[in-house]
PDB file of C-alpha atoms in Angstrom:
ATOM      1  CA  UNK P   1     -17.093 -23.681 -12.585  1.00  0.00           C
ATOM      2  CA  UNK P   2     -18.786 -20.841 -12.665  1.00  0.00           C
ATOM      3  CA  UNK P   3     -16.627 -17.531 -12.803  1.00  0.00           C
ATOM      4  CA  UNK P   4     -18.577 -16.656  -9.914  1.00  0.00           C
ATOM      5  CA  UNK P   5     -17.563 -19.484  -7.607  1.00  0.00           C
ATOM      6  CA  UNK P   6     -13.510 -19.161  -8.331  1.00  0.00           C
ATOM      7  CA  UNK P   7     -11.209 -17.673  -6.373  1.00  0.00           C
ATOM      8  CA  UNK P   8      -9.425 -15.098  -8.735  1.00  0.00           C
ATOM      9  CA  UNK P   9     -13.615 -13.892  -7.687  1.00  0.00           C
ATOM     10  CA  UNK P  10     -13.317 -13.792  -4.200  1.00  0.00           C
ATOM     11  CA  UNK P  11     -10.431 -12.496  -3.834  1.00  0.00           C
ATOM     12  CA  UNK P  12     -10.663  -9.891  -5.679  1.00  0.00           C
ATOM     13  CA  UNK P  13     -13.484  -8.879  -4.784  1.00  0.00           C
ATOM     14  CA  UNK P  14     -12.439  -9.272  -0.583  1.00  0.00           C
ATOM     15  CA  UNK P  15      -9.733  -6.807  -2.584  1.00  0.00           C
ATOM     16  CA  UNK P  16     -12.060  -3.594  -4.011  1.00  0.00           C
ATOM     17  CA  UNK P  17     -14.359  -3.636  -0.576  1.00  0.00           C
ATOM     18  CA  UNK P  18     -11.368  -3.456   1.899  1.00  0.00           C
ATOM     19  CA  UNK P  19      -9.675  -1.020  -0.306  1.00  0.00           C
ATOM     20  CA  UNK P  20     -13.446   0.422  -0.680  1.00  0.00           C
ATOM     21  CA  UNK P  21     -13.606   1.010   3.328  1.00  0.00           C
ATOM     22  CA  UNK P  22      -9.959   2.096   3.414  1.00  0.00           C
ATOM     23  CA  UNK P  23     -10.571   5.301   1.353  1.00  0.00           C
ATOM     24  CA  UNK P  24     -13.974   5.599   3.272  1.00  0.00           C
ATOM     25  CA  UNK P  25     -11.735   6.403   6.433  1.00  0.00           C
ATOM     26  CA  UNK P  26      -8.327   7.979   5.237  1.00  0.00           C
ATOM     27  CA  UNK P  27     -10.795  10.776   3.331  1.00  0.00           C
ATOM     28  CA  UNK P  28     -10.980  12.501   6.246  1.00  0.00           C
ATOM     29  CA  UNK P  29      -7.380  13.248   6.826  1.00  0.00           C
ATOM     30  CA  UNK P  30      -7.214  14.396   2.691  1.00  0.00           C
ATOM     31  CA  UNK P  31      -5.183  10.784   1.956  1.00  0.00           C
ATOM     32  CA  UNK P  32      -5.295   8.357  -0.278  1.00  0.00           C
ATOM     33  CA  UNK P  33      -4.589   4.693   0.259  1.00  0.00           C
ATOM     34  CA  UNK P  34      -1.915   5.833  -2.483  1.00  0.00           C
ATOM     35  CA  UNK P  35      -0.488   8.004   0.160  1.00  0.00           C
ATOM     36  CA  UNK P  36      -1.006   7.084   2.742  1.00  0.00           C
ATOM     37  CA  UNK P  37       1.088   3.644   1.540  1.00  0.00           C
ATOM     38  CA  UNK P  38       4.144   6.221   0.393  1.00  0.00           C
ATOM     39  CA  UNK P  39       3.545   7.726   4.049  1.00  0.00           C
ATOM     40  CA  UNK P  40       3.642   4.516   5.382  1.00  0.00           C
ATOM     41  CA  UNK P  41       6.725   3.277   3.807  1.00  0.00           C
ATOM     42  CA  UNK P  42       8.652   6.446   4.191  1.00  0.00           C
ATOM     43  CA  UNK P  43       8.317   5.776   7.744  1.00  0.00           C
ATOM     44  CA  UNK P  44      10.327   3.662   8.675  1.00  0.00           C
ATOM     45  CA  UNK P  45      12.776   4.341   4.795  1.00  0.00           C
ATOM     46  CA  UNK P  46      13.345   8.176   5.317  1.00  0.00           C
ATOM     47  CA  UNK P  47      15.398   8.950   3.206  1.00  0.00           C
ATOM     48  CA  UNK P  48      15.086   6.661  -0.257  1.00  0.00           C
ATOM     49  CA  UNK P  49      14.619   7.930  -3.385  1.00  0.00           C
ATOM     50  CA  UNK P  50      11.624   7.685  -5.570  1.00  0.00           C
ATOM     51  CA  UNK P  51      12.124   4.304  -7.620  1.00  0.00           C
ATOM     52  CA  UNK P  52      12.286   2.422  -4.462  1.00  0.00           C
ATOM     53  CA  UNK P  53       9.080   3.745  -3.036  1.00  0.00           C
ATOM     54  CA  UNK P  54       7.841   2.694  -6.376  1.00  0.00           C
ATOM     55  CA  UNK P  55       9.039  -0.651  -6.072  1.00  0.00           C
ATOM     56  CA  UNK P  56       8.384  -1.298  -1.935  1.00  0.00           C
ATOM     57  CA  UNK P  57       4.684   0.207  -3.515  1.00  0.00           C
ATOM     58  CA  UNK P  58       4.386  -1.622  -5.856  1.00  0.00           C
ATOM     59  CA  UNK P  59       3.777   1.127  -8.765  1.00  0.00           C
ATOM     60  CA  UNK P  60       5.228   2.918 -10.927  1.00  0.00           C
ATOM     61  CA  UNK P  61       7.894   5.028 -11.218  1.00  0.00           C
ATOM     62  CA  UNK P  62       5.786   7.219 -12.573  1.00  0.00           C
ATOM     63  CA  UNK P  63       2.090   6.693 -10.846  1.00  0.00           C
ATOM     64  CA  UNK P  64       4.565   7.586  -7.771  1.00  0.00           C
ATOM     65  CA  UNK P  65       6.367  10.663  -8.829  1.00  0.00           C
ATOM     66  CA  UNK P  66       2.356  12.111  -9.291  1.00  0.00           C
ATOM     67  CA  UNK P  67       2.040  10.825  -5.458  1.00  0.00           C
ATOM     68  CA  UNK P  68       5.042  12.248  -4.791  1.00  0.00           C
ATOM     69  CA  UNK P  69       3.839  15.340  -6.321  1.00  0.00           C
ATOM     70  CA  UNK P  70       0.830  15.744  -4.210  1.00  0.00           C
ATOM     71  CA  UNK P  71       3.007  15.008  -1.014  1.00  0.00           C
ATOM     72  CA  UNK P  72       5.054  17.826  -1.619  1.00  0.00           C
ATOM     73  CA  UNK P  73       2.692  20.097  -2.511  1.00  0.00           C
ATOM     74  CA  UNK P  74       1.008  19.068   0.689  1.00  0.00           C
ATOM     75  CA  UNK P  75       3.807  19.716   2.762  1.00  0.00           C
ATOM     76  CA  UNK P  76       3.765  16.033   3.471  1.00  0.00           C
ATOM     77  CA  UNK P  77       7.298  15.823   2.289  1.00  0.00           C
ATOM     78  CA  UNK P  78      10.630  16.794   1.154  1.00  0.00           C
ATOM     79  CA  UNK P  79      12.978  15.660  -1.805  1.00  0.00           C
ATOM     80  CA  UNK P  80      16.621  16.726  -1.152  1.00  0.00           C
ATOM     81  CA  UNK P  81      19.860  15.896  -2.894  1.00  0.00           C
ATOM     82  CA  UNK P  82      21.524  13.115  -1.523  1.00  0.00           C
ATOM     83  CA  UNK P  83      24.718  14.176   0.470  1.00  0.00           C
ATOM     84  CA  UNK P  84      26.884  12.465  -2.192  1.00  0.00           C
ATOM     85  CA  UNK P  85      25.567  11.284  -4.948  1.00  0.00           C
ATOM     86  CA  UNK P  86      24.348  14.739  -6.041  1.00  0.00           C
ATOM     87  CA  UNK P  87      21.454  13.128  -8.898  1.00  0.00           C
ATOM     88  CA  UNK P  88      19.189  10.915  -6.416  1.00  0.00           C
ATOM     89  CA  UNK P  89      17.190  12.970  -4.574  1.00  0.00           C
ATOM     90  CA  UNK P  90      15.752  11.646  -0.872  1.00  0.00           C
ATOM     91  CA  UNK P  91      12.459  11.613   0.013  1.00  0.00           C
ATOM     92  CA  UNK P  92      11.489  12.993   3.624  1.00  0.00           C
ATOM     93  CA  UNK P  93       8.773  12.635   5.587  1.00  0.00           C
ATOM     94  CA  UNK P  94       8.123  16.777   7.015  1.00  0.00           C
ATOM     95  CA  UNK P  95       7.006  16.686  11.127  1.00  0.00           C
ATOM     96  CA  UNK P  96       3.448  17.449   8.942  1.00  0.00           C
ATOM     97  CA  UNK P  97       3.632  14.548   7.291  1.00  0.00           C
ATOM     98  CA  UNK P  98       5.442  12.647  10.568  1.00  0.00           C
ATOM     99  CA  UNK P  99       1.737  13.152  12.361  1.00  0.00           C
ATOM    100  CA  UNK P 100      -0.816  13.131  10.024  1.00  0.00           C
ATOM    101  CA  UNK P 101       0.377   9.120   8.908  1.00  0.00           C
ATOM    102  CA  UNK P 102       0.475   9.263  11.556  1.00  0.00           C
ATOM    103  CA  UNK P 103      -3.467  10.087  12.672  1.00  0.00           C
ATOM    104  CA  UNK P 104      -4.388   8.577   9.783  1.00  0.00           C
ATOM    105  CA  UNK P 105      -2.438   4.880  10.586  1.00  0.00           C
ATOM    106  CA  UNK P 106      -4.328   4.957  13.700  1.00  0.00           C
ATOM    107  CA  UNK P 107      -7.313   4.337  11.570  1.00  0.00           C
ATOM    108  CA  UNK P 108      -6.431   1.803   9.286  1.00  0.00           C
ATOM    109  CA  UNK P 109      -4.765  -0.540  12.415  1.00  0.00           C
ATOM    110  CA  UNK P 110      -8.890   0.220  13.323  1.00  0.00           C
ATOM    111  CA  UNK P 111      -9.774  -0.507  10.298  1.00  0.00           C
ATOM    112  CA  UNK P 112      -8.589  -3.627   9.879  1.00  0.00           C
ATOM    113  CA  UNK P 113      -9.277  -4.407  13.968  1.00  0.00           C
ATOM    114  CA  UNK P 114     -12.576  -4.223  12.434  1.00  0.00           C
ATOM    115  CA  UNK P 115     -12.597  -6.352   9.529  1.00  0.00           C
ATOM    116  CA  UNK P 116     -10.888  -8.592  11.773  1.00  0.00           C
ATOM    117  CA  UNK P 117     -13.198  -8.636  14.535  1.00  0.00           C
ATOM    118  CA  UNK P 118     -15.590 -11.377  13.203  1.00  0.00           C
ATOM    119  CA  UNK P 119     -12.613 -14.029  12.490  1.00  0.00           C
ATOM    120  CA  UNK P 120     -10.975 -15.984  15.517  1.00  0.00           C
ATOM    121  CA  UNK P 121      -6.972 -16.061  15.834  1.00  0.00           C
ATOM    122  CA  UNK P 122      -6.548 -19.077  14.457  1.00  0.00           C
ATOM    123  CA  UNK P 123      -8.627 -18.092  11.686  1.00  0.00           C
ATOM    124  CA  UNK P 124      -7.182 -14.730  11.274  1.00  0.00           C
ATOM    125  CA  UNK P 125      -3.337 -16.111  10.501  1.00  0.00           C
ATOM    126  CA  UNK P 126      -5.385 -19.202   8.656  1.00  0.00           C
ATOM    127  CA  UNK P 127      -6.300 -16.908   6.531  1.00  0.00           C
ATOM    128  CA  UNK P 128      -3.016 -14.111   5.973  1.00  0.00           C
ATOM    129  CA  UNK P 129      -1.185 -17.608   6.013  1.00  0.00           C
ATOM    130  CA  UNK P 130      -3.098 -18.586   2.777  1.00  0.00           C
ATOM    131  CA  UNK P 131      -3.291 -15.103   0.660  1.00  0.00           C
ATOM    132  CA  UNK P 132       0.744 -15.105   1.128  1.00  0.00           C
ATOM    133  CA  UNK P 133       0.617 -18.353  -0.832  1.00  0.00           C
ATOM    134  CA  UNK P 134      -1.853 -17.087  -2.600  1.00  0.00           C
ATOM    135  CA  UNK P 135       0.309 -14.304  -3.092  1.00  0.00           C
ATOM    136  CA  UNK P 136       3.693 -16.397  -3.512  1.00  0.00           C
ATOM    137  CA  UNK P 137       1.761 -19.206  -6.358  1.00  0.00           C
ATOM    138  CA  UNK P 138       0.422 -15.867  -8.329  1.00  0.00           C
ATOM    139  CA  UNK P 139       4.470 -14.373  -8.495  1.00  0.00           C
ATOM    140  CA  UNK P 140       5.840 -17.338  -9.373  1.00  0.00           C
ATOM    141  CA  UNK P 141       2.839 -17.996 -12.269  1.00  0.00           C
ATOM    142  CA  UNK P 142       4.412 -14.189 -13.232  1.00  0.00           C
ATOM    143  CA  UNK P 143       7.643 -15.640 -13.589  1.00  0.00           C
ATOM    144  CA  UNK P 144       7.690 -18.531 -14.971  1.00  0.00           C
ATOM    145  CA  UNK P 145       5.059 -17.691 -17.848  1.00  0.00           C
ATOM    146  CA  UNK P 146       7.532 -14.249 -18.130  1.00  0.00           C
ATOM    147  CA  UNK P 147       4.513 -12.488 -17.153  1.00  0.00           C
ATOM    148  CA  UNK P 148       1.931 -14.336 -20.056  1.00  0.00           C
ATOM    149  CA  UNK P 149      -0.511 -16.585 -19.702  1.00  0.00           C
ATOM    150  CA  UNK P 150      -0.479 -20.368 -19.874  1.00  0.00           C
TER     151      UNK P 150
END
């Protein structure tokens, strides 16, 4: 099979173009997709640590600390010591962070609707199921091979 016909190529093209569209709609809000992801997770898990946030965002702790530094500089998050475990730092959205996230997330939700517009409800459900299966299989490949290719 020619490389252009492989499943991985289709998944990669879809990921690249959808992320470019997401970057485009977030540009007006002055945040990146990675920052929007961090804000989204914080909106559901206020007070988590940077390590937890990195895991939930599927990025390295170093990458997350860089992202958090930029968000903190803009006043969108606050980092405070945990009240009982002083060595842990909790991360919380500020009021400005909540407001910006709400506006940016509405744009991302609109983009999601646009991307799904040409699909029937059944096709959309099937697509989500199939993509979840691919992700699960890929995770299994990584865990069974210890990250090594077969």
